[in-house]
PDB file of C-alpha atoms in Angstrom:
ATOM      1  CA  MET A 761      -6.134  16.184   5.090  1.00  0.00           C
ATOM      2  CA  ARG A 762      -8.725  15.381   2.439  1.00  0.00           C
ATOM      3  CA  ILE A 763      -9.756  11.805   1.662  1.00  0.00           C
ATOM      4  CA  MET A 764     -12.072  11.109  -1.251  1.00  0.00           C
ATOM      5  CA  SER A 765     -13.392   7.972  -2.865  1.00  0.00           C
ATOM      6  CA  ASN A 766     -14.758   7.590  -6.364  1.00  0.00           C
ATOM      7  CA  ARG A 767     -18.205   6.043  -6.102  1.00  0.00           C
ATOM      8  CA  ARG A 768     -20.045   5.491  -9.386  1.00  0.00           C
ATOM      9  CA  GLY A 769     -18.416   8.476 -11.065  1.00  0.00           C
ATOM     10  CA  SER A 770     -18.750  10.982  -8.230  1.00  0.00           C
ATOM     11  CA  PHE A 771     -16.330  11.799  -5.425  1.00  0.00           C
ATOM     12  CA  GLN A 772     -17.395  11.413  -1.805  1.00  0.00           C
ATOM     13  CA  SER A 773     -15.389  12.793   1.120  1.00  0.00           C
ATOM     14  CA  PHE A 774     -14.512  10.767   4.217  1.00  0.00           C
ATOM     15  CA  ASP A 775     -12.997  11.562   7.593  1.00  0.00           C
ATOM     16  CA  THR A 776     -10.660   8.557   7.614  1.00  0.00           C
ATOM     17  CA  LEU A 777      -9.039   6.071   5.260  1.00  0.00           C
ATOM     18  CA  SER A 778     -10.799   3.325   7.180  1.00  0.00           C
ATOM     19  CA  ASP A 779     -14.180   4.837   6.309  1.00  0.00           C
ATOM     20  CA  ALA A 780     -13.210   5.273   2.654  1.00  0.00           C
ATOM     21  CA  LEU A 781     -12.121   1.616   2.525  1.00  0.00           C
ATOM     22  CA  GLU A 782     -15.268   0.502   4.380  1.00  0.00           C
ATOM     23  CA  LEU A 783     -13.273  -1.140   7.165  1.00  0.00           C
ATOM     24  CA  ASP A 784     -16.276  -1.274   9.446  1.00  0.00           C
ATOM     25  CA  GLY A 785     -14.976  -3.658  12.079  1.00  0.00           C
ATOM     26  CA  SER A 786     -16.367  -6.832  10.569  1.00  0.00           C
ATOM     27  CA  GLY A 787     -14.189  -9.798   9.745  1.00  0.00           C
ATOM     28  CA  SER A 788     -10.408  -9.979  10.063  1.00  0.00           C
ATOM     29  CA  PRO A 789      -9.041  -8.429   6.855  1.00  0.00           C
ATOM     30  CA  VAL A 790      -5.501  -9.070   5.652  1.00  0.00           C
ATOM     31  CA  ILE A 791      -4.554  -6.060   3.524  1.00  0.00           C
ATOM     32  CA  SER A 792      -1.483  -6.124   1.264  1.00  0.00           C
ATOM     33  CA  LEU A 793      -0.137  -2.751   0.138  1.00  0.00           C
ATOM     34  CA  VAL A 794       1.695  -2.655  -3.198  1.00  0.00           C
ATOM     35  CA  GLY A 795       3.065   0.020  -5.518  1.00  0.00           C
ATOM     36  CA  ALA A 796       5.011   3.118  -4.512  1.00  0.00           C
ATOM     37  CA  GLY A 797       4.722   6.621  -3.135  1.00  0.00           C
ATOM     38  CA  GLY A 798       3.714   6.260   0.499  1.00  0.00           C
ATOM     39  CA  LYS A 799       2.833   2.640   1.326  1.00  0.00           C
ATOM     40  CA  THR A 800       4.316   2.840   4.811  1.00  0.00           C
ATOM     41  CA  THR A 801       2.618   6.179   5.569  1.00  0.00           C
ATOM     42  CA  ILE A 802      -0.751   4.828   4.468  1.00  0.00           C
ATOM     43  CA  MET A 803      -0.215   1.576   6.340  1.00  0.00           C
ATOM     44  CA  MET A 804       0.549   3.409   9.582  1.00  0.00           C
ATOM     45  CA  GLN A 805      -2.433   5.748   9.159  1.00  0.00           C
ATOM     46  CA  LEU A 806      -4.731   2.754   8.721  1.00  0.00           C
ATOM     47  CA  ALA A 807      -3.137   0.981  11.672  1.00  0.00           C
ATOM     48  CA  LEU A 808      -3.605   3.935  14.024  1.00  0.00           C
ATOM     49  CA  GLU A 809      -7.194   4.461  12.848  1.00  0.00           C
ATOM     50  CA  GLN A 810      -8.004   0.814  13.486  1.00  0.00           C
ATOM     51  CA  LYS A 811      -6.262   0.890  16.853  1.00  0.00           C
ATOM     52  CA  GLU A 812      -8.468   3.852  17.806  1.00  0.00           C
ATOM     53  CA  LEU A 813     -11.438   1.593  17.063  1.00  0.00           C
ATOM     54  CA  SER A 814     -10.077  -0.875  19.653  1.00  0.00           C
ATOM     55  CA  ARG A 815      -8.940  -3.333  17.021  1.00  0.00           C
ATOM     56  CA  ASP A 816      -5.690  -5.299  17.375  1.00  0.00           C
ATOM     57  CA  VAL A 817      -3.460  -4.543  14.382  1.00  0.00           C
ATOM     58  CA  LEU A 818      -0.608  -6.728  13.118  1.00  0.00           C
ATOM     59  CA  ILE A 819       1.841  -5.035  10.730  1.00  0.00           C
ATOM     60  CA  THR A 820       4.442  -6.982   8.784  1.00  0.00           C
ATOM     61  CA  THR A 821       6.042  -7.386   5.361  1.00  0.00           C
ATOM     62  CA  SER A 822       6.220 -10.086   2.716  1.00  0.00           C
ATOM     63  CA  THR A 823       9.445  -8.555   1.359  1.00  0.00           C
ATOM     64  CA  HIS A 824      11.474  -5.986   3.338  1.00  0.00           C
ATOM     65  CA  MET A 825      10.740  -2.801   5.243  1.00  0.00           C
ATOM     66  CA  LEU A 826      12.660  -0.484   7.562  1.00  0.00           C
ATOM     67  CA  GLU A 827      13.018  -1.815  11.076  1.00  0.00           C
ATOM     68  CA  PRO A 828      10.563   0.093  13.259  1.00  0.00           C
ATOM     69  CA  ILE A 829      11.261   1.858  16.537  1.00  0.00           C
ATOM     70  CA  GLN A 830       7.762   1.884  18.004  1.00  0.00           C
ATOM     71  CA  TYR A 831       5.502  -1.169  18.362  1.00  0.00           C
ATOM     72  CA  ALA A 832       8.333  -3.471  17.269  1.00  0.00           C
ATOM     73  CA  SER A 833       8.723  -7.186  17.848  1.00  0.00           C
ATOM     74  CA  VAL A 834      11.572  -8.215  15.591  1.00  0.00           C
ATOM     75  CA  ASP A 835      11.985 -11.893  16.296  1.00  0.00           C
ATOM     76  CA  GLU A 836      10.349 -15.278  15.859  1.00  0.00           C
ATOM     77  CA  ASP A 837       8.826 -15.523  19.347  1.00  0.00           C
ATOM     78  CA  GLU A 838       5.114 -15.977  18.681  1.00  0.00           C
ATOM     79  CA  GLU A 839       4.140 -15.520  22.316  1.00  0.00           C
ATOM     80  CA  LEU A 840       6.053 -12.235  22.549  1.00  0.00           C
ATOM     81  CA  ILE A 841       4.327 -10.996  19.405  1.00  0.00           C
ATOM     82  CA  ARG A 842       0.937 -11.942  20.861  1.00  0.00           C
ATOM     83  CA  GLU A 843       1.809 -10.302  24.183  1.00  0.00           C
ATOM     84  CA  LYS A 844       2.764  -7.014  22.510  1.00  0.00           C
ATOM     85  CA  LEU A 845      -0.399  -7.159  20.421  1.00  0.00           C
ATOM     86  CA  ARG A 846      -2.539  -7.608  23.545  1.00  0.00           C
ATOM     87  CA  LYS A 847      -0.689  -4.889  25.446  1.00  0.00           C
ATOM     88  CA  ASN A 848      -0.337  -2.222  22.734  1.00  0.00           C
ATOM     89  CA  HIS A 849      -3.118  -3.274  20.332  1.00  0.00           C
ATOM     90  CA  MET A 850      -0.558  -2.846  17.553  1.00  0.00           C
ATOM     91  CA  VAL A 851       2.680  -4.651  16.706  1.00  0.00           C
ATOM     92  CA  ILE A 852       5.143  -4.371  13.804  1.00  0.00           C
ATOM     93  CA  THR A 853       6.935  -7.640  13.325  1.00  0.00           C
ATOM     94  CA  GLY A 854       9.325  -9.508  11.072  1.00  0.00           C
ATOM     95  CA  ARG A 855      12.741 -11.102  11.041  1.00  0.00           C
ATOM     96  CA  ARG A 856      15.747  -8.819  11.429  1.00  0.00           C
ATOM     97  CA  ALA A 857      17.548  -8.420   8.091  1.00  0.00           C
ATOM     98  CA  LYS A 858      20.491  -6.417   6.760  1.00  0.00           C
ATOM     99  CA  GLU A 859      20.828  -2.647   6.448  1.00  0.00           C
ATOM    100  CA  GLY A 860      18.362  -1.797   9.203  1.00  0.00           C
ATOM    101  CA  LYS A 861      15.463  -3.670   7.650  1.00  0.00           C
ATOM    102  CA  ILE A 862      13.125  -6.487   8.593  1.00  0.00           C
ATOM    103  CA  SER A 863      11.979  -9.299   6.322  1.00  0.00           C
ATOM    104  CA  ALA A 864       8.971 -11.592   6.185  1.00  0.00           C
ATOM    105  CA  LEU A 865       8.054 -13.879   9.044  1.00  0.00           C
ATOM    106  CA  LEU A 866       8.238 -17.601   8.414  1.00  0.00           C
ATOM    107  CA  GLU A 867       4.889 -18.706   6.986  1.00  0.00           C
ATOM    108  CA  ASP A 868       3.881 -20.808  10.019  1.00  0.00           C
ATOM    109  CA  THR A 869       4.689 -17.931  12.372  1.00  0.00           C
ATOM    110  CA  PHE A 870       2.748 -15.469  10.221  1.00  0.00           C
ATOM    111  CA  GLN A 871      -0.322 -17.685  10.098  1.00  0.00           C
ATOM    112  CA  ASN A 872      -0.269 -18.295  13.857  1.00  0.00           C
ATOM    113  CA  VAL A 873       0.006 -14.627  14.868  1.00  0.00           C
ATOM    114  CA  GLN A 874      -2.318 -13.421  12.114  1.00  0.00           C
ATOM    115  CA  ARG A 875      -5.124 -15.511  13.587  1.00  0.00           C
ATOM    116  CA  VAL A 876      -5.167 -13.447  16.792  1.00  0.00           C
ATOM    117  CA  ALA A 877      -5.178 -10.035  15.052  1.00  0.00           C
ATOM    118  CA  ASP A 878      -8.321  -8.150  14.083  1.00  0.00           C
ATOM    119  CA  VAL A 879      -6.578  -6.468  11.141  1.00  0.00           C
ATOM    120  CA  THR A 880      -3.338  -7.433   9.378  1.00  0.00           C
ATOM    121  CA  LEU A 881      -1.432  -4.972   7.176  1.00  0.00           C
ATOM    122  CA  VAL A 882       1.339  -6.292   4.923  1.00  0.00           C
ATOM    123  CA  GLU A 883       3.859  -4.184   3.028  1.00  0.00           C
ATOM    124  CA  ALA A 884       4.131  -6.371  -0.062  1.00  0.00           C
ATOM    125  CA  ASP A 885       6.207  -4.397  -2.566  1.00  0.00           C
ATOM    126  CA  GLY A 886       9.493  -2.499  -2.483  1.00  0.00           C
ATOM    127  CA  SER A 887       9.962   0.855  -4.178  1.00  0.00           C
ATOM    128  CA  LYS A 888      13.304   2.298  -2.971  1.00  0.00           C
ATOM    129  CA  ARG A 889      11.427   5.488  -1.953  1.00  0.00           C
ATOM    130  CA  TYR A 890      10.434   6.326  -5.531  1.00  0.00           C
ATOM    131  CA  PRO A 891       6.893   7.703  -5.974  1.00  0.00           C
ATOM    132  CA  ALA A 892       6.059   5.351  -8.880  1.00  0.00           C
ATOM    133  CA  LYS A 893       7.058   1.824  -9.790  1.00  0.00           C
ATOM    134  CA  ILE A 894       6.748  -0.919 -12.382  1.00  0.00           C
ATOM    135  CA  PRO A 895       6.949  -4.359 -10.757  1.00  0.00           C
ATOM    136  CA  ASN A 896       9.103  -7.153 -12.110  1.00  0.00           C
ATOM    137  CA  GLU A 897       7.808 -10.675 -12.728  1.00  0.00           C
ATOM    138  CA  ASN A 898       8.317 -11.683  -9.083  1.00  0.00           C
ATOM    139  CA  GLU A 899       6.551  -8.650  -7.590  1.00  0.00           C
ATOM    140  CA  PRO A 900       4.512  -7.929  -5.600  1.00  0.00           C
ATOM    141  CA  VAL A 901       4.647 -10.748  -3.035  1.00  0.00           C
ATOM    142  CA  ILE A 902       1.070 -11.452  -1.964  1.00  0.00           C
ATOM    143  CA  SER A 903       0.331 -13.614   1.075  1.00  0.00           C
ATOM    144  CA  GLY A 904      -2.155 -16.433   0.581  1.00  0.00           C
ATOM    145  CA  LYS A 905      -4.198 -15.003   3.462  1.00  0.00           C
ATOM    146  CA  THR A 906      -4.706 -11.632   1.736  1.00  0.00           C
ATOM    147  CA  THR A 907      -8.306 -10.429   1.460  1.00  0.00           C
ATOM    148  CA  ASP A 908      -7.629  -6.935   0.040  1.00  0.00           C
ATOM    149  CA  ILE A 909      -4.916  -5.419  -2.145  1.00  0.00           C
ATOM    150  CA  LEU A 910      -4.283  -1.655  -2.124  1.00  0.00           C
ATOM    151  CA  ILE A 911      -2.292  -0.332  -5.080  1.00  0.00           C
ATOM    152  CA  VAL A 912      -0.551   2.875  -3.984  1.00  0.00           C
ATOM    153  CA  MET A 913       0.768   5.387  -6.511  1.00  0.00           C
ATOM    154  CA  GLY A 914       2.407   8.694  -5.609  1.00  0.00           C
ATOM    155  CA  LEU A 915       1.328  11.660  -7.695  1.00  0.00           C
ATOM    156  CA  SER A 916       4.515  13.522  -6.863  1.00  0.00           C
ATOM    157  CA  SER A 917       5.862  11.412  -9.752  1.00  0.00           C
ATOM    158  CA  LEU A 918       3.878  13.495 -12.260  1.00  0.00           C
ATOM    159  CA  ASN A 919       6.135  15.816 -14.257  1.00  0.00           C
ATOM    160  CA  MET A 920       9.218  14.086 -12.846  1.00  0.00           C
ATOM    161  CA  THR A 921      11.617  12.403 -15.241  1.00  0.00           C
ATOM    162  CA  LEU A 922      11.356   8.656 -15.516  1.00  0.00           C
ATOM    163  CA  LYS A 923      14.857   8.416 -14.028  1.00  0.00           C
ATOM    164  CA  ASP A 924      13.916  10.400 -10.933  1.00  0.00           C
ATOM    165  CA  GLY A 925      10.329   9.268 -10.461  1.00  0.00           C
ATOM    166  CA  CYS A 926      10.024   5.563 -11.220  1.00  0.00           C
ATOM    167  CA  HIS A 927      11.544   2.491  -9.605  1.00  0.00           C
ATOM    168  CA  ARG A 928      12.744  -0.203 -12.026  1.00  0.00           C
ATOM    169  CA  ARG A 929      13.210   2.360 -14.751  1.00  0.00           C
ATOM    170  CA  ASP A 930      14.635  -0.220 -17.165  1.00  0.00           C
ATOM    171  CA  LEU A 931      11.257  -1.945 -17.142  1.00  0.00           C
ATOM    172  CA  ALA A 932       9.527   1.438 -17.363  1.00  0.00           C
ATOM    173  CA  GLN A 933      11.588   2.427 -20.411  1.00  0.00           C
ATOM    174  CA  GLU A 934      10.496  -0.706 -22.222  1.00  0.00           C
ATOM    175  CA  PHE A 935       6.858  -0.591 -21.100  1.00  0.00           C
ATOM    176  CA  LEU A 936       6.240   3.144 -21.587  1.00  0.00           C
ATOM    177  CA  GLY A 937       8.564   3.598 -24.566  1.00  0.00           C
ATOM    178  CA  LYS A 938      10.349   6.452 -22.802  1.00  0.00           C
ATOM    179  CA  GLY A 939      13.877   7.480 -21.995  1.00  0.00           C
ATOM    180  CA  ASP A 940      15.406   8.479 -18.673  1.00  0.00           C
ATOM    181  CA  GLU A 941      14.763  12.189 -19.206  1.00  0.00           C
ATOM    182  CA  ASP A 942      11.176  11.839 -20.444  1.00  0.00           C
ATOM    183  CA  ILE A 943       8.402  13.090 -18.161  1.00  0.00           C
ATOM    184  CA  LEU A 944       5.893  10.830 -16.393  1.00  0.00           C
ATOM    185  CA  THR A 945       2.286  11.704 -17.198  1.00  0.00           C
ATOM    186  CA  GLU A 946      -1.208  10.847 -15.988  1.00  0.00           C
ATOM    187  CA  GLU A 947      -1.600   8.413 -18.874  1.00  0.00           C
ATOM    188  CA  ASP A 948       1.623   6.662 -17.846  1.00  0.00           C
ATOM    189  CA  LEU A 949       0.352   6.112 -14.296  1.00  0.00           C
ATOM    190  CA  ILE A 950      -3.008   4.858 -15.596  1.00  0.00           C
ATOM    191  CA  LYS A 951      -1.207   2.319 -17.810  1.00  0.00           C
ATOM    192  CA  ILE A 952       1.053   1.194 -14.949  1.00  0.00           C
ATOM    193  CA  ILE A 953      -1.864   0.747 -12.546  1.00  0.00           C
ATOM    194  CA  LEU A 954      -4.155  -1.074 -14.974  1.00  0.00           C
ATOM    195  CA  ILE A 955      -1.702  -3.170 -16.988  1.00  0.00           C
ATOM    196  CA  LYS A 956       1.160  -3.820 -14.582  1.00  0.00           C
ATOM    197  CA  TYR A 957      -0.834  -4.150 -11.348  1.00  0.00           C
ATOM    198  CA  VAL A 958      -4.593  -4.639 -11.752  1.00  0.00           C
ATOM    199  CA  LYS A 959      -4.551  -7.041 -14.723  1.00  0.00           C
ATOM    200  CA  PRO A 960      -1.964  -9.552 -13.415  1.00  0.00           C
ATOM    201  CA  LEU A 961      -3.243  -9.351  -9.841  1.00  0.00           C
ATOM    202  CA  ASN A 962      -6.826 -10.010 -10.975  1.00  0.00           C
ATOM    203  CA  GLU A 963      -5.675 -12.962 -13.035  1.00  0.00           C
ATOM    204  CA  LYS A 964      -3.613 -14.459 -10.219  1.00  0.00           C
ATOM    205  CA  TYR A 965      -5.906 -13.596  -7.296  1.00  0.00           C
ATOM    206  CA  PRO A 966      -9.477 -13.349  -8.656  1.00  0.00           C
ATOM    207  CA  GLN A 967     -10.956 -13.738  -5.180  1.00  0.00           C
ATOM    208  CA  ILE A 968      -9.120 -10.716  -3.693  1.00  0.00           C
ATOM    209  CA  LYS A 969     -10.644  -7.234  -3.699  1.00  0.00           C
ATOM    210  CA  ILE A 970      -8.318  -4.748  -5.435  1.00  0.00           C
ATOM    211  CA  ARG A 971      -8.432  -0.986  -4.962  1.00  0.00           C
ATOM    212  CA  CYS A 972      -6.134   1.949  -5.662  1.00  0.00           C
ATOM    213  CA  ILE A 973      -4.934   4.837  -3.471  1.00  0.00           C
ATOM    214  CA  LEU A 974      -3.609   7.921  -5.244  1.00  0.00           C
ATOM    215  CA  ASN A 975      -1.298   9.502  -2.702  1.00  0.00           C
ATOM    216  CA  GLN A 976       0.747  12.711  -2.450  1.00  0.00           C
ATOM    217  CA  VAL A 977      -2.050  14.794  -3.983  1.00  0.00           C
ATOM    218  CA  ASP A 978      -0.658  17.916  -2.371  1.00  0.00           C
ATOM    219  CA  ASN A 979      -1.877  20.758  -4.598  1.00  0.00           C
ATOM    220  CA  GLU A 980      -4.896  21.642  -6.710  1.00  0.00           C
ATOM    221  CA  GLU A 981      -3.186  20.704  -9.981  1.00  0.00           C
ATOM    222  CA  ARG A 982      -2.491  17.196  -8.704  1.00  0.00           C
ATOM    223  CA  LEU A 983      -6.036  16.950  -7.367  1.00  0.00           C
ATOM    224  CA  ILE A 984      -7.460  17.620 -10.841  1.00  0.00           C
ATOM    225  CA  LYS A 985      -5.110  15.001 -12.300  1.00  0.00           C
ATOM    226  CA  ALA A 986      -5.926  12.512  -9.537  1.00  0.00           C
ATOM    227  CA  LYS A 987      -9.632  12.775 -10.326  1.00  0.00           C
ATOM    228  CA  HIS A 988      -8.889  12.172 -14.005  1.00  0.00           C
ATOM    229  CA  ILE A 989      -6.819   9.089 -13.153  1.00  0.00           C
ATOM    230  CA  ALA A 990      -9.499   7.776 -10.768  1.00  0.00           C
ATOM    231  CA  LEU A 991     -12.226   8.108 -13.400  1.00  0.00           C
ATOM    232  CA  SER A 992      -9.970   6.431 -15.978  1.00  0.00           C
ATOM    233  CA  LEU A 993      -9.580   3.349 -13.768  1.00  0.00           C
ATOM    234  CA  GLY A 994     -13.173   2.345 -14.481  1.00  0.00           C
ATOM    235  CA  ASN A 995     -14.670   0.015 -11.899  1.00  0.00           C
ATOM    236  CA  ILE A 996     -11.511  -0.117  -9.777  1.00  0.00           C
ATOM    237  CA  GLY A 997     -12.352   1.534  -6.467  1.00  0.00           C
ATOM    238  CA  CYS A 998     -10.056   4.535  -6.111  1.00  0.00           C
ATOM    239  CA  ILE A 999      -9.228   6.710  -3.102  1.00  0.00           C
ATOM    240  CA  ILE A1000      -7.502  10.084  -3.303  1.00  0.00           C
ATOM    241  CA  ARG A1001      -5.388  11.045  -0.298  1.00  0.00           C
ATOM    242  CA  SER A1002      -4.607  14.745  -0.280  1.00  0.00           C
ATOM    243  CA  GLU A1003      -2.895  17.118   2.134  1.00  0.00           C
ATOM    244  CA  ILE A1004      -5.129  19.921   0.818  1.00  0.00           C
ATOM    245  CA  GLU A1005      -7.633  20.984   3.455  1.00  0.00           C
ATOM    246  CA  GLU A1006     -11.343  21.046   2.654  1.00  0.00           C
TER     247      GLU A1006
END
């Protein structure tokens, strides 16, 4: 795996996502992941990296996510959540919902268990497994405790039709001026990231650090396009996550 971060116009390689995000063990960050194209994969990679650093990691959602098998505590028992966090150094928690999913903890429960975690990761946006997404007016759902927002966008969406590659395609049709069979391009993803995510999130949460992760960069063509997108995002910190080996 190759992980790169755009620093002042040049790309620097890192061994881990944690290093690229400068998660150095200080503070107790609450990181909300939004967008599409691999949020859960990235969240679990970060969680396991932080666990390896002997940090206690709380994983939850502000919307819905698939009910986990490992590290699960799907209930409202705060003491059980704390116990699993102490024992396993990682817990995935929420309230059991329909269709094999979990939903957000009650706010008081979230605040109480978040206080005892070293790192909290929140899946804060649904994407129905599409690699790209345009959020509606009620999305994403950002917790008031959030210190960092990671906008994830899957580059497998490039050269896919809007119908096949983008969640909430009715909104995408209007925003991008495209039809169902039109192809998603680099410029489309740049517009989605900057106008539909960065701009409203900055306006609503000016105190929260916002960065972008370009995921699913699984061939050299996508890597070239990912670098173009990263440079086009200006001063937004951007990480490229690629399965291409160094």
